[in-house]
Amino acid sequence: MIICCGEALIDMLPIAGPSQKEQKETVYQPVSGGAIFNTAIALGRLGTKTGFCGGISTDLFGEQLCQSLTESNVDYSYSHRQAAPTTLSFVKFTNGQASYAFYDENTAGKLFQRQNIKEIPTDVEAFHFGAISLIQEPCGTAFEDLVTSAKENCVLSFDPNIRTSFITDSDGYRQRINRLLSISDIIKVSDEDLSWLSPETKPEDFAQHQLEQGASVVLVTEGSQGATAFSKHATLKLKSKKVEVKDTIGAGDSFNAGFLSSLSEQGLLSKSCLRDLTEQQLSLALDKANRVAAFTVTQSGAVPPWTEDLGSIE
């Protein structure tokens, strides 16, 4: 099992309203989302045994999130339900690229604490974590404590997925990211993440530093330019698939799911196997990650593929 630890929220997506007036009207559609949530949904749809751990509201949006998890075969029994609001993220598109405005005060996700974490089963292969759930408190400390306590026994997959508009304590957040980078086995960063984390550092130098710290795989994504995978034995660059992009919501989250799903299918989701990944094994995982992300960007909102959908991505 892979357990995804982090935020579940509602993306409020702008769509054309029903107004009959000449002036165009925008309304917002509530769509289940959140970076870690999206990865869990994608993993479940790809047939990987998946759990979700986080704070979920008992309000109507929380019910929507739980229904979405159930429909995608994700076990959310490791989550904590409470009578606090659901985090809302209002989305703005500029040339297909999404930016976000978060409403997160006293929400079920933000108030998630270490004592809310249920007993984790012994068959967990990996924890996937990151994104805005590491910025806020007390949830940030709860997730950091959880994955740190599991670092000797499970693969740790980390995607910072930095949202600069959400950060209030840059120094504290950087310190947390660096602590988690130092214990992670799989690290995925986008070029936008790197421009905030270390703007003067080249991707290959960042990757080399993380490999020297103990990571087994470092993935750097560059949107339409593709992705590069770095490991001890190989460096592979793969161009993005040529598809018609509707929006980029969930692309990186789905990429993570495709990569982890492939490793699990290949029987490689262990610390020892990851340290000795061959070029062919890494190539298979990178290719699946690329195809899963490519399908997702052809959809409106974060709608990752089911396994049978991947046949449409050549």
Coordinates of C-alpha atoms in Angstrom, one line a residue, residues 34-302:
G34 CA -5.5 19.1 -3.3
A35 CA -2.1 18.0 -4.5
I36 CA -1.8 15.0 -2.2
F37 CA -5.4 14.1 -2.6
N38 CA -5.0 14.2 -6.4
T39 CA -2.1 11.8 -6.2
A40 CA -4.1 9.4 -4.1
I41 CA -7.0 9.6 -6.6
A42 CA -4.7 8.9 -9.5
L43 CA -3.0 5.9 -7.7
G44 CA -6.4 4.4 -6.9
R45 CA -7.5 4.7 -10.5
L46 CA -4.3 3.1 -11.7
G47 CA -5.0 0.0 -9.6
T48 CA -2.5 0.6 -6.8
K49 CA -3.6 -0.1 -3.3
T50 CA -3.9 3.4 -1.8
G51 CA -4.8 5.1 1.4
F52 CA -5.3 8.8 2.2
C53 CA -4.3 10.3 5.6
G54 CA -5.4 13.9 6.4
G55 CA -8.0 16.1 7.9
I56 CA -11.4 15.9 6.2
S57 CA -14.4 18.0 7.2
T58 CA -17.8 16.6 8.1
D59 CA -19.4 19.4 6.0
L60 CA -21.0 19.0 2.5
F61 CA -17.6 19.5 0.8
G62 CA -16.0 16.9 3.1
E63 CA -18.7 14.4 2.0
Q64 CA -17.9 15.2 -1.6
L65 CA -14.2 14.5 -0.9
C66 CA -14.9 11.2 0.7
Q67 CA -17.2 10.2 -2.1
S68 CA -14.4 11.0 -4.6
L69 CA -11.9 8.9 -2.7
T70 CA -14.3 6.0 -2.5
E71 CA -15.2 6.1 -6.2
S72 CA -11.4 5.9 -7.0
N73 CA -10.8 3.0 -4.7
V74 CA -8.9 5.0 -2.1
D75 CA -9.1 4.0 1.6
Y76 CA -9.6 7.1 3.7
S77 CA -10.0 5.3 7.1
Y78 CA -6.6 6.8 8.1
S79 CA -8.0 10.3 7.9
H80 CA -9.7 12.3 10.7
R81 CA -13.2 13.7 10.2
Q82 CA -14.1 16.8 12.2
A83 CA -16.7 19.6 12.3
A84 CA -14.5 22.3 10.8
P85 CA -14.7 23.8 7.3
T86 CA -13.1 22.4 4.2
T87 CA -10.2 24.4 2.7
L88 CA -11.3 26.2 -0.5
S89 CA -8.9 27.1 -3.3
F90 CA -10.2 29.6 -5.9
V91 CA -8.5 29.1 -9.2
K92 CA -7.5 31.6 -11.8
F93 CA -6.2 30.6 -15.3
T94 CA -3.7 32.6 -17.3
N95 CA -2.9 31.0 -20.7
G96 CA -3.9 27.6 -19.2
Q97 CA -1.6 28.0 -16.2
A98 CA -3.4 27.9 -12.8
S99 CA -2.8 30.2 -9.9
Y100 CA -4.6 29.9 -6.5
A101 CA -6.1 31.9 -3.7
F102 CA -6.6 29.7 -0.6
Y103 CA -9.1 30.1 2.2
D104 CA -7.9 27.9 5.0
E105 CA -8.5 29.5 8.4
N106 CA -9.5 26.9 11.1
T107 CA -10.2 24.2 8.5
A108 CA -10.3 20.4 9.1
G109 CA -7.1 20.1 7.1
K110 CA -5.1 22.8 8.9
L111 CA -6.2 21.5 12.3
F112 CA -5.1 17.9 11.7
Q113 CA -2.7 16.8 14.5
R114 CA -0.4 14.0 15.3
Q115 CA -2.8 12.4 17.7
N116 CA -5.4 12.3 14.9
I117 CA -3.4 9.8 12.9
K118 CA -4.8 6.3 13.0
E119 CA -2.6 3.2 13.4
I120 CA -0.8 2.7 10.1
P121 CA -0.8 -0.9 8.7
T122 CA 2.4 -2.9 8.5
D123 CA 2.1 -3.5 4.7
V124 CA 2.8 0.2 3.8
E125 CA 5.4 0.3 1.0
A126 CA 5.6 4.1 0.8
F127 CA 4.4 7.4 2.1
H128 CA 3.8 10.2 -0.4
F129 CA 3.6 13.7 1.1
G130 CA 4.2 17.4 0.5
A131 CA 2.4 20.5 -0.8
I132 CA 0.5 23.0 1.3
S133 CA -0.1 20.6 4.2
L134 CA 3.6 21.2 5.2
I135 CA 3.1 25.0 5.5
Q136 CA 0.3 25.4 8.0
E137 CA 0.3 24.4 11.7
P138 CA -0.5 22.1 13.4
C139 CA -0.9 19.9 10.3
G140 CA 2.6 20.6 9.1
T141 CA 4.3 19.3 12.2
A142 CA 1.9 16.3 12.3
F143 CA 2.9 15.1 8.8
E144 CA 6.6 15.8 9.3
D145 CA 6.5 13.8 12.5
L146 CA 4.7 10.9 10.8
V147 CA 7.0 10.5 7.8
T148 CA 10.1 11.1 9.9
S149 CA 9.1 8.2 12.2
A150 CA 8.7 6.0 9.2
K151 CA 11.9 6.8 7.4
E152 CA 13.7 3.6 8.3
N153 CA 10.9 1.3 7.2
C154 CA 9.1 2.9 4.3
V155 CA 10.0 4.6 1.0
L156 CA 9.4 8.3 1.4
S157 CA 8.2 10.2 -1.7
F158 CA 8.3 14.0 -1.4
D159 CA 6.8 16.7 -3.7
P160 CA 7.1 20.1 -2.1
N161 CA 4.7 21.5 -4.8
I162 CA 5.4 25.0 -3.5
R163 CA 2.5 27.6 -3.5
T164 CA 4.2 30.9 -2.7
S165 CA 0.9 32.8 -2.0
F166 CA 0.3 30.4 0.9
I167 CA 3.6 30.9 2.7
T168 CA 3.8 33.2 5.7
D169 CA 7.1 32.0 7.3
S170 CA 9.6 31.5 4.4
D171 CA 12.5 30.7 6.7
G172 CA 10.7 28.1 8.7
Y173 CA 9.2 26.5 5.6
R174 CA 12.6 26.3 3.9
Q175 CA 14.0 24.6 7.0
R176 CA 11.2 22.0 7.0
I177 CA 11.6 21.4 3.3
N178 CA 15.4 20.8 3.7
R179 CA 14.8 18.5 6.7
L180 CA 12.4 16.4 4.6
L181 CA 14.6 16.5 1.5
S182 CA 17.4 15.0 3.6
I183 CA 15.4 11.9 4.5
S184 CA 13.4 11.3 1.3
D185 CA 14.0 8.5 -1.2
I186 CA 12.1 9.9 -4.1
I187 CA 12.0 13.7 -4.7
K188 CA 10.0 15.4 -7.3
V189 CA 10.3 19.2 -7.9
S190 CA 9.1 21.4 -10.7
D191 CA 11.2 24.1 -12.3
E192 CA 8.9 26.6 -10.5
D193 CA 9.7 24.9 -7.1
L194 CA 13.4 25.2 -7.8
S195 CA 13.1 28.9 -8.7
W196 CA 11.8 29.5 -5.2
L197 CA 13.9 27.0 -3.3
S198 CA 17.2 27.8 -4.9
P199 CA 17.0 30.1 -7.9
E200 CA 20.7 30.1 -8.6
T201 CA 21.0 26.3 -8.6
K202 CA 20.9 24.3 -11.9
P203 CA 18.5 21.3 -11.8
E204 CA 21.3 18.8 -12.3
D205 CA 23.3 20.3 -9.4
F206 CA 20.2 20.2 -7.2
A207 CA 19.6 16.6 -8.1
Q208 CA 23.3 15.6 -7.5
H209 CA 23.2 17.2 -4.0
Q210 CA 20.0 15.3 -3.1
L211 CA 21.5 12.0 -4.3
E212 CA 24.6 12.7 -2.2
Q213 CA 22.3 13.3 0.8
G214 CA 20.7 9.9 0.4
A215 CA 17.9 10.2 -2.2
S216 CA 17.6 7.4 -4.7
V217 CA 15.7 9.2 -7.4
V218 CA 15.2 12.9 -8.1
L219 CA 12.6 14.0 -10.7
V220 CA 12.6 17.5 -12.2
T221 CA 9.6 18.5 -14.3
E222 CA 9.5 21.4 -16.7
G223 CA 5.9 21.5 -17.9
S224 CA 5.7 21.2 -21.7
Q225 CA 9.5 20.8 -21.9
G226 CA 9.3 17.4 -20.3
A227 CA 10.9 15.8 -17.2
T228 CA 14.3 14.5 -16.2
A229 CA 15.0 11.6 -13.8
F230 CA 18.3 11.4 -11.9
S231 CA 19.6 8.4 -10.1
K232 CA 22.9 6.9 -9.1
H233 CA 23.1 4.9 -12.3
A234 CA 21.3 7.0 -14.9
T235 CA 20.1 10.4 -16.0
L236 CA 17.0 10.2 -18.3
K237 CA 15.2 13.1 -20.0
L238 CA 11.8 12.5 -21.5
K239 CA 9.8 15.1 -23.6
S240 CA 6.2 15.8 -22.8
K241 CA 3.5 14.1 -24.9
K242 CA 1.9 16.2 -27.6
V243 CA -1.7 16.7 -26.4
E244 CA -4.3 19.4 -26.4
V245 CA -4.0 21.0 -23.0
K246 CA -7.2 22.2 -21.3
D247 CA -5.5 23.2 -18.0
T248 CA -2.5 22.1 -15.9
I249 CA -4.3 21.4 -12.6
G250 CA -3.1 18.1 -11.1
A251 CA -0.5 17.5 -13.8
G252 CA 2.4 17.1 -11.3
D253 CA 0.3 15.2 -8.8
S254 CA -0.7 12.7 -11.5
F255 CA 2.9 12.5 -12.6
N256 CA 3.9 11.4 -9.1
A257 CA 1.1 8.7 -9.2
G258 CA 2.3 7.3 -12.5
F259 CA 5.9 7.1 -11.3
L260 CA 5.0 5.4 -8.0
S261 CA 2.4 3.1 -9.7
S262 CA 5.1 1.9 -12.1
L263 CA 7.6 1.2 -9.4
S264 CA 5.0 -0.7 -7.4
E265 CA 4.1 -2.8 -10.5
Q266 CA 7.7 -3.6 -11.1
G267 CA 8.2 -4.7 -7.5
L268 CA 10.7 -1.9 -6.9
L269 CA 9.0 0.2 -4.2
S270 CA 11.6 -0.5 -1.4
K271 CA 14.6 1.3 -0.2
S272 CA 17.0 -1.4 -1.4
C273 CA 15.5 -1.7 -4.9
L274 CA 15.4 2.0 -5.4
R275 CA 19.1 2.4 -4.6
D276 CA 19.9 0.0 -7.5
L277 CA 17.4 1.0 -10.1
T278 CA 18.5 0.1 -13.6
E279 CA 18.1 2.5 -16.5
Q280 CA 15.3 0.4 -18.0
Q281 CA 13.4 0.3 -14.8
L282 CA 13.7 4.1 -14.4
S283 CA 12.7 4.6 -18.0
L284 CA 9.5 2.5 -17.6
A285 CA 8.5 4.5 -14.5
L286 CA 9.2 7.9 -16.1
D287 CA 7.3 7.0 -19.2
K288 CA 4.2 6.0 -17.2
A289 CA 4.4 9.2 -15.2
N290 CA 4.6 11.2 -18.4
R291 CA 1.6 9.4 -19.9
V292 CA -0.6 9.8 -16.8
A293 CA 0.3 13.5 -16.6
A294 CA -0.4 14.0 -20.3
F295 CA -3.9 12.5 -19.9
T296 CA -4.7 14.7 -16.9
V297 CA -3.9 18.0 -18.8
T298 CA -6.4 17.1 -21.5
Q299 CA -9.2 17.3 -18.9
S300 CA -10.7 20.3 -17.1
G301 CA -9.5 20.2 -13.5
A302 CA -7.6 17.4 -11.8

